[in-house]
Amino acid sequence: MRKEIVLLISAICGLVFGTGLIVSDMANPKTVQSFLDLAGEWNPALMFVMVGALIVATIGFNLSRLKKTSLSGAPFPPIRRGIDKRLAIGSMIFGVGWGIAGICPAPAVVLMGMGIWQGVVFFVAMLVGMGMVIAFDKTQSA
């Protein structure tokens, strides 16, 4: 029964998050790109969404420190605090791709659900990239 409750809570959180992306217009690639266009018609909306997300994440991470396991009973993974070469390179690749496409993983799922082809292409490319990491990265455990 506990697993079903966790899945239900996860589904509700996903729906709330996706709805928030639509309401805030963050599923629209043009909104994201206009935030990055400092010389053109700059739109600060993404900044406010990020600040809100940081507040929620900070509260969540601090609350998780009070528990040894998640709601599903799984232990929390250790927190890595250092910045290594893989993290820096991966962050740069993600940032450049996000700036060019104006789409990141969560909005891609929303766009797919809306039947927008760019979201489908992005999502498929993301899955291919994840598959390549799993197939070729020797540091990933089997």
PDB file of N, CA, C and O in Angstrom, residues 23-82:
ATOM      1  N   VAL A  23       1.276  27.437 -16.575  1.00  0.00           N
ATOM      2  CA  VAL A  23       0.757  28.708 -16.065  1.00  0.00           C
ATOM      3  C   VAL A  23       1.819  29.805 -16.110  1.00  0.00           C
ATOM      4  O   VAL A  23       1.539  30.946 -16.469  1.00  0.00           O
ATOM      5  N   SER A  24       3.066  29.451 -15.771  1.00  0.00           N
ATOM      6  CA  SER A  24       4.149  30.441 -15.764  1.00  0.00           C
ATOM      7  C   SER A  24       4.722  30.681 -17.151  1.00  0.00           C
ATOM      8  O   SER A  24       5.626  31.505 -17.312  1.00  0.00           O
ATOM      9  N   ASP A  25       4.249  29.950 -18.142  1.00  0.00           N
ATOM     10  CA  ASP A  25       4.697  30.036 -19.534  1.00  0.00           C
ATOM     11  C   ASP A  25       6.131  29.528 -19.720  1.00  0.00           C
ATOM     12  O   ASP A  25       6.785  29.839 -20.705  1.00  0.00           O
ATOM     13  N   MET A  26       6.623  28.735 -18.771  1.00  0.00           N
ATOM     14  CA  MET A  26       7.980  28.201 -18.868  1.00  0.00           C
ATOM     15  C   MET A  26       8.065  27.008 -19.815  1.00  0.00           C
ATOM     16  O   MET A  26       9.153  26.569 -20.160  1.00  0.00           O
ATOM     17  N   ALA A  27       6.928  26.469 -20.246  1.00  0.00           N
ATOM     18  CA  ALA A  27       6.952  25.408 -21.261  1.00  0.00           C
ATOM     19  C   ALA A  27       7.107  26.004 -22.657  1.00  0.00           C
ATOM     20  O   ALA A  27       7.306  25.284 -23.618  1.00  0.00           O
ATOM     21  N   ASN A  28       7.030  27.326 -22.748  1.00  0.00           N
ATOM     22  CA  ASN A  28       7.162  28.031 -24.026  1.00  0.00           C
ATOM     23  C   ASN A  28       8.637  28.378 -24.252  1.00  0.00           C
ATOM     24  O   ASN A  28       9.196  29.202 -23.531  1.00  0.00           O
ATOM     25  N   PRO A  29       9.293  27.754 -25.236  1.00  0.00           N
ATOM     26  CA  PRO A  29      10.710  28.036 -25.475  1.00  0.00           C
ATOM     27  C   PRO A  29      11.011  29.524 -25.688  1.00  0.00           C
ATOM     28  O   PRO A  29      12.073  30.010 -25.313  1.00  0.00           O
ATOM     29  N   LYS A  30      10.096  30.256 -26.266  1.00  0.00           N
ATOM     30  CA  LYS A  30      10.336  31.686 -26.515  1.00  0.00           C
ATOM     31  C   LYS A  30      10.449  32.474 -25.206  1.00  0.00           C
ATOM     32  O   LYS A  30      11.200  33.434 -25.128  1.00  0.00           O
ATOM     33  N   THR A  31       9.718  32.077 -24.177  1.00  0.00           N
ATOM     34  CA  THR A  31       9.819  32.745 -22.880  1.00  0.00           C
ATOM     35  C   THR A  31      11.213  32.537 -22.293  1.00  0.00           C
ATOM     36  O   THR A  31      11.831  33.475 -21.775  1.00  0.00           O
ATOM     37  N   VAL A  32      11.709  31.307 -22.372  1.00  0.00           N
ATOM     38  CA  VAL A  32      13.043  31.004 -21.858  1.00  0.00           C
ATOM     39  C   VAL A  32      14.100  31.758 -22.654  1.00  0.00           C
ATOM     40  O   VAL A  32      15.005  32.384 -22.086  1.00  0.00           O
ATOM     41  N   GLN A  33      13.997  31.733 -23.972  1.00  0.00           N
ATOM     42  CA  GLN A  33      14.983  32.418 -24.805  1.00  0.00           C
ATOM     43  C   GLN A  33      14.940  33.928 -24.602  1.00  0.00           C
ATOM     44  O   GLN A  33      15.978  34.587 -24.660  1.00  0.00           O
ATOM     45  N   SER A  34      13.757  34.469 -24.319  1.00  0.00           N
ATOM     46  CA  SER A  34      13.681  35.924 -24.102  1.00  0.00           C
ATOM     47  C   SER A  34      14.343  36.311 -22.787  1.00  0.00           C
ATOM     48  O   SER A  34      14.821  37.425 -22.635  1.00  0.00           O
ATOM     49  N   PHE A  35      14.408  35.399 -21.828  1.00  0.00           N
ATOM     50  CA  PHE A  35      15.144  35.674 -20.590  1.00  0.00           C
ATOM     51  C   PHE A  35      16.642  35.775 -20.885  1.00  0.00           C
ATOM     52  O   PHE A  35      17.347  36.586 -20.283  1.00  0.00           O
ATOM     53  N   LEU A  36      17.110  34.969 -21.808  1.00  0.00           N
ATOM     54  CA  LEU A  36      18.537  34.952 -22.138  1.00  0.00           C
ATOM     55  C   LEU A  36      18.923  36.064 -23.117  1.00  0.00           C
ATOM     56  O   LEU A  36      20.106  36.295 -23.339  1.00  0.00           O
ATOM     57  N   ASP A  37      17.944  36.757 -23.683  1.00  0.00           N
ATOM     58  CA  ASP A  37      18.196  37.815 -24.661  1.00  0.00           C
ATOM     59  C   ASP A  37      18.298  39.168 -23.951  1.00  0.00           C
ATOM     60  O   ASP A  37      17.360  39.956 -23.937  1.00  0.00           O
ATOM     61  N   LEU A  38      19.453  39.434 -23.377  1.00  0.00           N
ATOM     62  CA  LEU A  38      19.644  40.670 -22.607  1.00  0.00           C
ATOM     63  C   LEU A  38      19.650  41.912 -23.499  1.00  0.00           C
ATOM     64  O   LEU A  38      19.317  43.003 -23.051  1.00  0.00           O
ATOM     65  N   ALA A  39      20.019  41.748 -24.756  1.00  0.00           N
ATOM     66  CA  ALA A  39      20.101  42.900 -25.661  1.00  0.00           C
ATOM     67  C   ALA A  39      18.779  43.189 -26.364  1.00  0.00           C
ATOM     68  O   ALA A  39      18.600  44.259 -26.929  1.00  0.00           O
ATOM     69  N   GLY A  40      17.848  42.248 -26.319  1.00  0.00           N
ATOM     70  CA  GLY A  40      16.569  42.422 -27.009  1.00  0.00           C
ATOM     71  C   GLY A  40      15.447  42.729 -26.037  1.00  0.00           C
ATOM     72  O   GLY A  40      15.601  43.532 -25.121  1.00  0.00           O
ATOM     73  N   GLU A  41      14.340  42.033 -26.220  1.00  0.00           N
ATOM     74  CA  GLU A  41      13.188  42.221 -25.333  1.00  0.00           C
ATOM     75  C   GLU A  41      13.295  41.241 -24.168  1.00  0.00           C
ATOM     76  O   GLU A  41      12.690  40.176 -24.165  1.00  0.00           O
ATOM     77  N   TRP A  42      14.085  41.636 -23.152  1.00  0.00           N
ATOM     78  CA  TRP A  42      14.365  40.771 -22.008  1.00  0.00           C
ATOM     79  C   TRP A  42      13.109  40.544 -21.186  1.00  0.00           C
ATOM     80  O   TRP A  42      12.354  41.468 -20.890  1.00  0.00           O
ATOM     81  N   ASN A  43      12.881  39.284 -20.818  1.00  0.00           N
ATOM     82  CA  ASN A  43      11.720  38.903 -20.012  1.00  0.00           C
ATOM     83  C   ASN A  43      12.239  38.296 -18.709  1.00  0.00           C
ATOM     84  O   ASN A  43      12.810  37.206 -18.722  1.00  0.00           O
ATOM     85  N   PRO A  44      12.038  38.935 -17.554  1.00  0.00           N
ATOM     86  CA  PRO A  44      12.575  38.442 -16.284  1.00  0.00           C
ATOM     87  C   PRO A  44      11.759  37.316 -15.647  1.00  0.00           C
ATOM     88  O   PRO A  44      12.097  36.857 -14.553  1.00  0.00           O
ATOM     89  N   ALA A  45      10.706  36.824 -16.301  1.00  0.00           N
ATOM     90  CA  ALA A  45       9.812  35.834 -15.685  1.00  0.00           C
ATOM     91  C   ALA A  45      10.564  34.602 -15.192  1.00  0.00           C
ATOM     92  O   ALA A  45      10.280  34.093 -14.111  1.00  0.00           O
ATOM     93  N   LEU A  46      11.526  34.119 -15.969  1.00  0.00           N
ATOM     94  CA  LEU A  46      12.263  32.917 -15.582  1.00  0.00           C
ATOM     95  C   LEU A  46      13.029  33.128 -14.286  1.00  0.00           C
ATOM     96  O   LEU A  46      13.143  32.217 -13.466  1.00  0.00           O
ATOM     97  N   MET A  47      13.530  34.316 -14.064  1.00  0.00           N
ATOM     98  CA  MET A  47      14.262  34.618 -12.836  1.00  0.00           C
ATOM     99  C   MET A  47      13.362  34.402 -11.619  1.00  0.00           C
ATOM    100  O   MET A  47      13.774  33.824 -10.616  1.00  0.00           O
ATOM    101  N   PHE A  48      12.118  34.855 -11.695  1.00  0.00           N
ATOM    102  CA  PHE A  48      11.194  34.702 -10.579  1.00  0.00           C
ATOM    103  C   PHE A  48      10.822  33.237 -10.358  1.00  0.00           C
ATOM    104  O   PHE A  48      10.697  32.784  -9.214  1.00  0.00           O
ATOM    105  N   VAL A  49      10.675  32.493 -11.438  1.00  0.00           N
ATOM    106  CA  VAL A  49      10.388  31.064 -11.323  1.00  0.00           C
ATOM    107  C   VAL A  49      11.575  30.357 -10.667  1.00  0.00           C
ATOM    108  O   VAL A  49      11.400  29.500  -9.790  1.00  0.00           O
ATOM    109  N   MET A  50      12.788  30.715 -11.049  1.00  0.00           N
ATOM    110  CA  MET A  50      13.985  30.101 -10.465  1.00  0.00           C
ATOM    111  C   MET A  50      14.100  30.418  -8.975  1.00  0.00           C
ATOM    112  O   MET A  50      14.443  29.539  -8.169  1.00  0.00           O
ATOM    113  N   VAL A  51      13.837  31.657  -8.598  1.00  0.00           N
ATOM    114  CA  VAL A  51      13.905  32.031  -7.181  1.00  0.00           C
ATOM    115  C   VAL A  51      12.873  31.221  -6.389  1.00  0.00           C
ATOM    116  O   VAL A  51      13.181  30.694  -5.307  1.00  0.00           O
ATOM    117  N   GLY A  52      11.673  31.097  -6.911  1.00  0.00           N
ATOM    118  CA  GLY A  52      10.650  30.288  -6.243  1.00  0.00           C
ATOM    119  C   GLY A  52      11.076  28.838  -6.113  1.00  0.00           C
ATOM    120  O   GLY A  52      10.888  28.214  -5.061  1.00  0.00           O
ATOM    121  N   ALA A  53      11.678  28.287  -7.165  1.00  0.00           N
ATOM    122  CA  ALA A  53      12.145  26.904  -7.142  1.00  0.00           C
ATOM    123  C   ALA A  53      13.267  26.727  -6.116  1.00  0.00           C
ATOM    124  O   ALA A  53      13.306  25.714  -5.399  1.00  0.00           O
ATOM    125  N   LEU A  54      14.166  27.695  -6.031  1.00  0.00           N
ATOM    126  CA  LEU A  54      15.250  27.609  -5.043  1.00  0.00           C
ATOM    127  C   LEU A  54      14.715  27.631  -3.617  1.00  0.00           C
ATOM    128  O   LEU A  54      15.215  26.913  -2.749  1.00  0.00           O
ATOM    129  N   ILE A  55      13.710  28.426  -3.368  1.00  0.00           N
ATOM    130  CA  ILE A  55      13.111  28.474  -2.030  1.00  0.00           C
ATOM    131  C   ILE A  55      12.496  27.121  -1.673  1.00  0.00           C
ATOM    132  O   ILE A  55      12.752  26.565  -0.596  1.00  0.00           O
ATOM    133  N   VAL A  56      11.704  26.572  -2.591  1.00  0.00           N
ATOM    134  CA  VAL A  56      11.066  25.271  -2.347  1.00  0.00           C
ATOM    135  C   VAL A  56      12.122  24.179  -2.176  1.00  0.00           C
ATOM    136  O   VAL A  56      12.036  23.345  -1.263  1.00  0.00           O
ATOM    137  N   ALA A  57      13.146  24.158  -3.036  1.00  0.00           N
ATOM    138  CA  ALA A  57      14.195  23.135  -2.954  1.00  0.00           C
ATOM    139  C   ALA A  57      14.981  23.251  -1.655  1.00  0.00           C
ATOM    140  O   ALA A  57      15.305  22.236  -1.026  1.00  0.00           O
ATOM    141  N   THR A  58      15.280  24.461  -1.235  1.00  0.00           N
ATOM    142  CA  THR A  58      16.024  24.663   0.008  1.00  0.00           C
ATOM    143  C   THR A  58      15.238  24.121   1.196  1.00  0.00           C
ATOM    144  O   THR A  58      15.795  23.421   2.054  1.00  0.00           O
ATOM    145  N   ILE A  59      13.947  24.401   1.228  1.00  0.00           N
ATOM    146  CA  ILE A  59      13.104  23.873   2.310  1.00  0.00           C
ATOM    147  C   ILE A  59      13.091  22.347   2.262  1.00  0.00           C
ATOM    148  O   ILE A  59      13.285  21.679   3.289  1.00  0.00           O
ATOM    149  N   GLY A  60      12.898  21.789   1.064  1.00  0.00           N
ATOM    150  CA  GLY A  60      12.853  20.333   0.918  1.00  0.00           C
ATOM    151  C   GLY A  60      14.149  19.656   1.326  1.00  0.00           C
ATOM    152  O   GLY A  60      14.139  18.651   2.049  1.00  0.00           O
ATOM    153  N   PHE A  61      15.280  20.183   0.892  1.00  0.00           N
ATOM    154  CA  PHE A  61      16.568  19.593   1.251  1.00  0.00           C
ATOM    155  C   PHE A  61      16.808  19.683   2.751  1.00  0.00           C
ATOM    156  O   PHE A  61      17.307  18.742   3.367  1.00  0.00           O
ATOM    157  N   ASN A  62      16.456  20.796   3.364  1.00  0.00           N
ATOM    158  CA  ASN A  62      16.649  20.940   4.806  1.00  0.00           C
ATOM    159  C   ASN A  62      15.736  19.999   5.590  1.00  0.00           C
ATOM    160  O   ASN A  62      16.148  19.430   6.604  1.00  0.00           O
ATOM    161  N   LEU A  63      14.509  19.809   5.124  1.00  0.00           N
ATOM    162  CA  LEU A  63      13.607  18.859   5.788  1.00  0.00           C
ATOM    163  C   LEU A  63      14.105  17.427   5.625  1.00  0.00           C
ATOM    164  O   LEU A  63      13.957  16.602   6.536  1.00  0.00           O
ATOM    165  N   SER A  64      14.696  17.110   4.471  1.00  0.00           N
ATOM    166  CA  SER A  64      15.179  15.748   4.236  1.00  0.00           C
ATOM    167  C   SER A  64      16.335  15.384   5.164  1.00  0.00           C
ATOM    168  O   SER A  64      16.557  14.206   5.440  1.00  0.00           O
ATOM    169  N   ARG A  65      17.049  16.376   5.647  1.00  0.00           N
ATOM    170  CA  ARG A  65      18.150  16.103   6.587  1.00  0.00           C
ATOM    171  C   ARG A  65      17.640  15.542   7.915  1.00  0.00           C
ATOM    172  O   ARG A  65      18.397  14.942   8.673  1.00  0.00           O
ATOM    173  N   LEU A  66      16.358  15.748   8.207  1.00  0.00           N
ATOM    174  CA  LEU A  66      15.781  15.269   9.456  1.00  0.00           C
ATOM    175  C   LEU A  66      15.428  13.790   9.395  1.00  0.00           C
ATOM    176  O   LEU A  66      15.122  13.190  10.416  1.00  0.00           O
ATOM    177  N   LYS A  67      15.456  13.201   8.192  1.00  0.00           N
ATOM    178  CA  LYS A  67      15.066  11.803   8.012  1.00  0.00           C
ATOM    179  C   LYS A  67      16.229  10.995   7.454  1.00  0.00           C
ATOM    180  O   LYS A  67      17.094  11.518   6.781  1.00  0.00           O
ATOM    181  N   LYS A  68      16.225   9.716   7.734  1.00  0.00           N
ATOM    182  CA  LYS A  68      17.259   8.815   7.213  1.00  0.00           C
ATOM    183  C   LYS A  68      16.851   8.212   5.868  1.00  0.00           C
ATOM    184  O   LYS A  68      17.690   7.872   5.055  1.00  0.00           O
ATOM    185  N   THR A  69      15.527   8.065   5.652  1.00  0.00           N
ATOM    186  CA  THR A  69      15.045   7.450   4.423  1.00  0.00           C
ATOM    187  C   THR A  69      13.938   8.307   3.808  1.00  0.00           C
ATOM    188  O   THR A  69      13.325   9.129   4.482  1.00  0.00           O
ATOM    189  N   SER A  70      13.677   8.067   2.532  1.00  0.00           N
ATOM    190  CA  SER A  70      12.595   8.768   1.835  1.00  0.00           C
ATOM    191  C   SER A  70      11.250   8.163   2.232  1.00  0.00           C
ATOM    192  O   SER A  70      11.198   7.169   2.963  1.00  0.00           O
ATOM    193  N   LEU A  71      10.163   8.732   1.727  1.00  0.00           N
ATOM    194  CA  LEU A  71       8.835   8.193   2.022  1.00  0.00           C
ATOM    195  C   LEU A  71       8.674   6.764   1.527  1.00  0.00           C
ATOM    196  O   LEU A  71       7.906   5.985   2.086  1.00  0.00           O
ATOM    197  N   SER A  72       9.413   6.398   0.472  1.00  0.00           N
ATOM    198  CA  SER A  72       9.327   5.033  -0.054  1.00  0.00           C
ATOM    199  C   SER A  72      10.188   4.057   0.733  1.00  0.00           C
ATOM    200  O   SER A  72      10.164   2.866   0.475  1.00  0.00           O
ATOM    201  N   GLY A  73      10.957   4.571   1.702  1.00  0.00           N
ATOM    202  CA  GLY A  73      11.816   3.714   2.505  1.00  0.00           C
ATOM    203  C   GLY A  73      13.238   3.606   1.983  1.00  0.00           C
ATOM    204  O   GLY A  73      14.099   2.998   2.616  1.00  0.00           O
ATOM    205  N   ALA A  74      13.511   4.183   0.829  1.00  0.00           N
ATOM    206  CA  ALA A  74      14.854   4.133   0.252  1.00  0.00           C
ATOM    207  C   ALA A  74      15.760   5.138   0.958  1.00  0.00           C
ATOM    208  O   ALA A  74      15.321   6.232   1.307  1.00  0.00           O
ATOM    209  N   PRO A  75      17.017   4.776   1.173  1.00  0.00           N
ATOM    210  CA  PRO A  75      17.931   5.737   1.805  1.00  0.00           C
ATOM    211  C   PRO A  75      18.246   6.885   0.843  1.00  0.00           C
ATOM    212  O   PRO A  75      18.241   6.714  -0.374  1.00  0.00           O
ATOM    213  N   PHE A  76      18.493   8.055   1.403  1.00  0.00           N
ATOM    214  CA  PHE A  76      18.883   9.191   0.573  1.00  0.00           C
ATOM    215  C   PHE A  76      20.302   8.981   0.074  1.00  0.00           C
ATOM    216  O   PHE A  76      21.161   8.497   0.816  1.00  0.00           O
ATOM    217  N   PRO A  77      20.573   9.322  -1.183  1.00  0.00           N
ATOM    218  CA  PRO A  77      21.952   9.190  -1.683  1.00  0.00           C
ATOM    219  C   PRO A  77      22.851  10.216  -1.000  1.00  0.00           C
ATOM    220  O   PRO A  77      22.368  11.260  -0.542  1.00  0.00           O
ATOM    221  N   PRO A  78      24.147   9.928  -0.943  1.00  0.00           N
ATOM    222  CA  PRO A  78      25.044  10.911  -0.329  1.00  0.00           C
ATOM    223  C   PRO A  78      25.092  12.193  -1.161  1.00  0.00           C
ATOM    224  O   PRO A  78      24.945  12.163  -2.385  1.00  0.00           O
ATOM    225  N   ILE A  79      25.276  13.311  -0.500  1.00  0.00           N
ATOM    226  CA  ILE A  79      25.346  14.605  -1.178  1.00  0.00           C
ATOM    227  C   ILE A  79      26.786  14.846  -1.606  1.00  0.00           C
ATOM    228  O   ILE A  79      27.706  14.799  -0.787  1.00  0.00           O
ATOM    229  N   ARG A  80      26.975  15.074  -2.901  1.00  0.00           N
ATOM    230  CA  ARG A  80      28.307  15.412  -3.416  1.00  0.00           C
ATOM    231  C   ARG A  80      28.434  16.918  -3.413  1.00  0.00           C
ATOM    232  O   ARG A  80      27.594  17.626  -3.934  1.00  0.00           O
ATOM    233  N   ARG A  81      29.484  17.425  -2.839  1.00  0.00           N
ATOM    234  CA  ARG A  81      29.638  18.861  -2.705  1.00  0.00           C
ATOM    235  C   ARG A  81      30.677  19.457  -3.656  1.00  0.00           C
ATOM    236  O   ARG A  81      30.661  20.633  -3.895  1.00  0.00           O
ATOM    237  N   GLY A  82      31.555  18.648  -4.199  1.00  0.00           N
ATOM    238  CA  GLY A  82      32.613  19.165  -5.052  1.00  0.00           C
ATOM    239  C   GLY A  82      32.165  19.369  -6.491  1.00  0.00           C
ATOM    240  O   GLY A  82      31.209  18.754  -6.964  1.00  0.00           O
TER     241      GLY A  82
END
